[in-house]
C-alpha cells in the first residue's frame, strides 16, 4: 500500500484524511482564510460589505457572516482564541454537538429494519441513519430502498428486462474494451460473485440499454463495486440504472457531454467559494486537479478509496443524488487542506491523487468525513 498523505495507518497502510479525537470529534484543519479571498458567506451566500462584516470561525477558520457565526463553543485544540467558549460557524456547531453525543449511539438497526419492512422512509429519518452507518448485513436491501429501484422494477412493464437483454444482446462495438477492463477490475474484488462472466454480462446489458452513454472505463469499476455489495446481477443492474437515471449520473456519460469541462467549471467555482485558500494555492502552483476529481465523480469514489468508506459514501449518494458527490469531494479536500497547503509543484498533484488510498478506516473516521460533507456543505 502507498503511504497516505494524512498520517500513518496501522501496519504501514495509507492513513485516512480525518484524524479523530478520543471524544469522537474530527480534528479539522485550522486555516485562517484571508478576508480578501471571500466575497460571499459560504453558509448563507450573503455578500460581504461595509455593513455585512466578515467573521472567522475559531474551529475551522472559515470566513462567514455574523448571523452564521453567532454560536459559541469550547474548542479544545490549537486555534481557539480564548480558553472559554469562542465563535464558531453553524457548520462547526452542528459537528461539535454531534461529536459530543452522536458517537455514543449505536447504529440504528431497529430503524433500518422498520423502514425496510414498511418499504418507505422520511428523508430526515434516513439522513440520520445513513450518517450513523448502515449495518453490513442490511446494505443491499438499504441500497435498493434508498435508490427506489425495487419500486421501479416492480412497476416496470418489463420486470425481466435484465434477463431479456442478456439473452438477446448481440456483441457490441465495445466488446474488446469491456474484456480488457473486466480482466483488470475483477482481480481487485475478492468475492466469488464478482467474476468475469457476471461483470461482462452486466456491462453488455447496460451498454445495450443505454446506448446514448456509450461505454466508459469507469463502468467496470461501478459494476464490480455494486456487485460486490449486492451479490446479485439482477439487483446490480437495476441499482445502476437508478444511479444513472434517478441520480442523473447518466447525464455525465452521455456521448455529447463534455464532463471534464463541466467538472472544471463547477470545481473552480466551488473551490473559490468554499475553499478559497486551497483554490489560490493551486492557482499559484499552476496546477489543476480536474483529472483526480473526474475520476472521483465517474467512479463515485469506488476507485482507490477504502471499501468501507466508498460503501458509506454510496449510502449518502443513493439518498441525496449528485449533490452528495460534490459534498464528499469538497469534504475530502477540506479535511486535507492544512496538509495540501504545505505541498508545492507536482508533489501537490500527487498528494491530492493519494488522499484516500486504500487502507483501514474505522467507523468513527468514516462518520467524520460524512458529517463534514453533510453539515459543512449542506447548501449544495
XYZ file of C-alpha atoms in Angstrom:
380
model
C 0.000 0.000 0.000
C 1.114 3.527 -0.687
C 1.939 5.931 2.111
C -1.032 8.215 2.765
C -0.684 11.964 2.953
C -2.766 12.437 6.059
C -0.938 10.199 8.519
C 0.123 6.621 9.034
C -2.410 3.853 9.417
C -1.824 0.531 11.149
C 0.946 -1.646 9.797
C 2.001 0.865 7.174
C -1.373 1.177 5.454
C -2.271 4.526 3.959
C -3.785 6.703 6.646
C -7.193 8.370 6.408
C -7.711 12.048 5.799
C -9.565 12.606 9.071
C -7.919 12.484 12.471
C -10.467 11.744 15.210
C -10.058 12.743 18.832
C -10.881 10.305 21.647
C -14.180 12.137 22.118
C -15.081 11.394 18.521
C -14.781 14.943 17.215
C -12.832 15.156 13.950
C -9.717 17.316 14.052
C -10.436 19.959 11.450
C -7.639 21.996 9.888
C -7.096 25.412 11.460
C -6.611 27.549 8.368
C -7.296 31.261 8.808
C -8.837 32.169 5.459
C -7.832 35.702 4.391
C -10.725 38.164 4.166
C -9.914 39.272 0.633
C -10.399 35.757 -0.749
C -14.051 35.568 0.276
C -16.750 37.796 -1.221
C -19.787 35.826 -0.021
C -20.675 33.949 3.160
C -20.382 30.261 2.182
C -23.227 29.304 4.541
C -25.996 31.716 3.520
C -24.433 33.316 0.367
C -24.850 36.852 1.788
C -22.484 39.319 0.071
C -19.934 40.997 2.340
C -19.904 44.786 2.505
C -19.001 47.541 4.992
C -22.298 46.754 6.712
C -22.061 42.978 6.318
C -18.793 42.261 8.109
C -16.632 39.137 7.899
C -16.045 36.888 10.914
C -13.790 33.848 11.339
C -14.833 30.549 12.858
C -12.287 29.641 15.554
C -12.662 25.944 14.811
C -12.213 25.705 11.047
C -11.017 29.191 10.059
C -13.861 29.782 7.598
C -14.938 33.342 6.854
C -18.673 33.793 7.364
C -21.200 36.463 8.288
C -22.249 37.468 11.811
C -25.524 35.551 11.641
C -23.795 32.313 10.608
C -21.121 32.620 13.323
C -23.217 33.602 16.329
C -22.738 30.273 18.137
C -20.167 29.876 20.909
C -18.464 26.589 21.783
C -15.422 25.444 23.724
C -12.870 24.392 21.130
C -10.243 22.317 22.905
C -7.468 22.420 20.339
C -4.892 24.743 18.894
C -6.580 27.661 17.185
C -9.009 28.665 19.941
C -8.551 32.352 20.728
C -9.726 32.144 24.345
C -9.774 29.401 26.998
C -13.581 29.624 27.151
C -16.344 29.430 24.501
C -15.321 31.004 21.202
C -17.056 31.988 17.980
C -17.864 29.039 15.713
C -19.818 28.818 12.485
C -23.115 26.983 12.131
C -21.310 24.096 10.402
C -18.905 23.520 13.299
C -21.618 23.951 15.933
C -23.583 21.066 14.391
C -20.464 18.950 14.012
C -19.186 19.587 17.545
C -22.620 18.869 19.021
C -22.706 15.581 17.146
C -19.214 14.731 18.310
C -20.265 15.017 21.952
C -23.305 12.708 21.749
C -23.559 11.097 18.350
C -20.768 8.526 18.533
C -22.162 7.125 21.779
C -25.257 5.968 19.913
C -25.295 2.512 18.309
C -26.074 2.043 14.628
C -29.880 2.391 14.360
C -30.538 -1.203 13.278
C -34.113 -1.171 14.544
C -34.913 1.920 12.482
C -33.483 0.354 9.339
C -35.493 -2.787 9.983
C -38.660 -0.722 10.322
C -38.009 1.208 7.115
C -37.210 -1.958 5.176
C -40.359 -3.611 6.477
C -42.542 -0.600 5.601
C -40.633 -0.018 2.316
C -40.750 3.728 2.885
C -38.827 6.383 4.815
C -38.730 10.074 5.596
C -35.731 11.997 4.305
C -34.860 13.336 7.761
C -35.011 9.879 9.314
C -32.928 8.335 6.543
C -30.283 11.091 6.724
C -29.676 10.458 10.410
C -29.478 6.708 9.890
C -27.103 6.964 6.936
C -24.762 9.281 8.832
C -24.545 6.758 11.656
C -23.947 3.853 9.308
C -25.786 1.066 7.530
C -25.331 -2.410 9.061
C -23.294 -4.548 6.678
C -25.933 -7.283 6.577
C -28.582 -4.762 5.503
C -26.606 -2.748 2.950
C -28.015 -4.474 -0.145
C -31.639 -4.002 0.946
C -30.976 -0.448 2.144
C -29.430 0.486 -1.214
C -32.439 -0.926 -3.055
C -34.718 1.102 -0.779
C -32.792 4.381 -0.881
C -32.370 4.282 -4.660
C -36.017 3.389 -5.254
C -35.012 0.681 -7.724
C -37.082 -2.025 -6.012
C -40.229 0.051 -6.607
C -39.195 0.969 -10.157
C -38.539 -2.650 -11.016
C -41.871 -3.729 -9.558
C -43.749 -1.105 -11.577
C -41.746 -1.646 -14.773
C -43.632 -3.064 -17.786
C -40.574 -5.257 -18.339
C -39.616 -6.636 -14.895
C -37.406 -9.253 -16.629
C -35.522 -6.579 -18.526
C -32.068 -7.727 -17.474
C -32.616 -11.342 -18.496
C -34.098 -10.233 -21.824
C -31.071 -8.045 -22.527
C -28.648 -10.839 -21.628
C -30.441 -13.384 -23.833
C -30.893 -11.148 -26.876
C -27.814 -8.948 -26.606
C -25.516 -9.083 -29.638
C -21.761 -8.381 -29.337
C -21.323 -4.617 -29.209
C -18.627 -2.425 -30.701
C -17.149 -2.012 -27.227
C -16.594 -5.753 -26.678
C -12.788 -5.526 -26.770
C -12.667 -2.601 -24.340
C -15.094 -4.364 -21.996
C -12.995 -7.538 -21.987
C -9.828 -5.576 -21.225
C -11.408 -3.606 -18.375
C -13.076 -6.661 -16.852
C -9.755 -8.506 -16.667
C -8.228 -5.516 -14.881
C -11.008 -4.793 -12.381
C -12.247 -8.189 -11.213
C -8.922 -9.014 -9.533
C -9.405 -6.184 -7.019
C -12.691 -7.550 -5.618
C -12.256 -10.740 -3.614
C -15.761 -12.213 -3.757
C -16.910 -15.153 -5.907
C -19.924 -13.155 -7.133
C -17.564 -10.620 -8.764
C -16.357 -12.765 -11.641
C -15.535 -12.076 -15.275
C -18.678 -13.711 -16.679
C -21.103 -11.796 -14.431
C -19.374 -8.437 -14.878
C -19.216 -8.880 -18.655
C -22.933 -9.696 -18.853
C -23.805 -6.652 -16.792
C -21.651 -4.297 -18.843
C -23.078 -5.553 -22.128
C -26.640 -5.204 -20.801
C -26.043 -1.631 -19.577
C -24.470 -0.572 -22.867
C -27.361 -2.154 -24.794
C -29.983 -0.454 -22.629
C -28.312 2.980 -22.589
C -26.553 3.344 -25.967
C -26.615 7.136 -25.517
C -23.925 6.794 -22.831
C -21.566 4.720 -24.963
C -19.005 2.848 -22.881
C -16.606 4.243 -20.282
C -13.811 2.553 -18.392
C -15.384 3.563 -15.087
C -18.433 1.366 -15.859
C -16.463 -1.751 -14.972
C -15.492 -0.281 -11.599
C -19.089 0.731 -10.868
C -20.350 -2.742 -11.777
C -17.732 -4.575 -9.679
C -18.303 -2.333 -6.680
C -22.106 -2.693 -6.815
C -21.988 -6.440 -7.445
C -19.601 -6.846 -4.511
C -22.193 -5.382 -2.139
C -25.396 -6.816 -3.641
C -24.160 -10.268 -4.688
C -26.833 -10.318 -7.405
C -26.556 -9.466 -11.095
C -30.235 -8.546 -11.275
C -30.061 -6.159 -8.307
C -26.804 -4.678 -9.581
C -28.367 -3.949 -12.970
C -31.414 -2.179 -11.561
C -29.371 -0.319 -8.944
C -27.007 1.082 -11.576
C -29.929 2.083 -13.798
C -31.253 4.121 -10.895
C -27.811 5.620 -10.332
C -27.709 6.691 -13.979
C -31.350 7.823 -14.138
C -32.602 8.758 -10.652
C -29.273 10.264 -9.548
C -28.729 11.719 -13.059
C -25.255 10.249 -13.309
C -26.087 9.162 -16.864
C -26.007 12.794 -17.982
C -22.268 12.849 -17.310
C -21.675 9.849 -19.535
C -23.859 10.951 -22.448
C -21.764 10.953 -25.607
C -22.407 14.644 -26.240
C -21.447 15.551 -22.663
C -18.124 17.256 -22.015
C -17.642 16.030 -18.450
C -14.071 17.317 -17.903
C -15.083 20.845 -18.948
C -18.185 20.752 -16.728
C -16.204 19.472 -13.744
C -13.532 22.116 -14.331
C -16.100 24.907 -14.259
C -18.038 23.588 -11.261
C -14.988 22.701 -9.191
C -13.357 26.054 -9.873
C -16.480 27.856 -8.685
C -16.968 25.632 -5.635
C -13.326 25.722 -4.579
C -13.237 29.512 -4.850
C -16.416 29.760 -2.764
C -15.870 27.102 -0.102
C -12.079 26.578 -0.081
C -10.632 29.867 -1.340
C -7.249 29.358 0.292
C -6.736 25.991 -1.410
C -8.017 27.395 -4.712
C -5.496 30.236 -4.521
C -2.702 27.794 -3.678
C -3.500 25.585 -6.678
C -3.608 28.645 -8.916
C -0.248 29.866 -7.644
C 1.270 26.477 -8.499
C -0.366 26.494 -11.960
C -1.927 23.114 -11.198
C -5.328 21.628 -11.955
C -6.831 18.698 -10.049
C -9.598 18.160 -12.611
C -8.311 14.706 -13.572
C -8.476 13.459 -9.991
C -11.927 14.969 -9.422
C -13.288 13.472 -12.658
C -12.132 10.027 -11.533
C -13.803 10.514 -8.153
C -17.027 11.544 -9.855
C -17.219 8.943 -12.622
C -16.494 6.048 -10.249
C -18.499 7.585 -7.357
C -15.406 7.232 -5.143
C -15.185 3.454 -5.651
C -11.726 3.617 -7.280
C -8.804 3.512 -4.801
C -10.990 4.555 -1.854
C -11.155 2.044 1.026
C -14.048 -0.384 0.569
C -15.924 0.544 3.736
C -15.509 4.273 3.093
C -16.711 4.026 -0.510
C -19.725 1.977 0.640
C -20.579 4.680 3.209
C -20.269 7.329 0.504
C -22.630 5.329 -1.731
C -25.168 5.229 1.112
C -25.173 9.039 1.058
C -25.148 9.395 -2.742
C -28.071 6.995 -3.255
C -30.063 9.047 -0.760
C -29.106 12.565 -1.897
C -28.115 12.202 -5.567
C -25.438 14.156 -7.441
C -25.127 16.968 -4.829
C -23.757 14.347 -2.425
C -20.850 13.654 -4.796
C -19.850 17.321 -4.701
C -20.291 17.394 -0.916
C -17.959 14.440 -0.403
C -15.333 15.788 -2.814
C -15.263 19.119 -1.007
C -15.158 17.363 2.373
C -12.100 15.324 1.367
C -10.287 18.462 0.200
C -11.446 20.483 3.203
C -10.100 17.993 5.703
C -6.835 17.688 3.769
C -6.419 21.426 3.222
C -3.919 22.066 6.009
C -1.510 19.458 4.629
C -2.063 20.350 0.969
C -1.121 23.960 1.616
C 2.337 22.756 2.671
C 2.999 20.915 -0.630
C 4.137 22.504 -3.888
C 4.690 21.792 -7.560
C 3.986 18.300 -8.879
C 4.082 16.882 -5.346
C 0.824 18.737 -4.719
C -0.925 16.892 -7.543
C 0.455 13.581 -6.296
C -0.740 14.412 -2.773
C -4.300 15.058 -3.979
C -4.204 11.855 -6.011
C -3.213 9.849 -2.918
C -5.629 11.449 -0.452
C -7.787 8.369 0.061
C -5.701 5.395 -0.952
C -6.851 2.014 0.254
C -6.250 1.264 3.909
C -8.031 0.661 7.173
C -10.734 3.160 8.143
C -12.559 2.983 11.453
C -16.269 3.697 11.723
C -15.514 6.954 13.545
C -13.311 8.146 10.705
C -15.951 7.315 8.109
C -18.541 9.081 10.291
C -16.384 12.191 10.443
C -15.956 12.511 6.678
C -19.690 12.086 6.028
C -20.531 14.561 8.778
C -18.327 17.203 7.201
C -19.925 16.518 3.802
C -23.459 16.666 5.196
C -23.117 19.537 7.669
C -20.478 21.800 6.130
C -21.712 21.600 2.565
C -25.435 21.133 3.182
C -26.347 24.057 0.890
C -25.091 22.252 -2.234
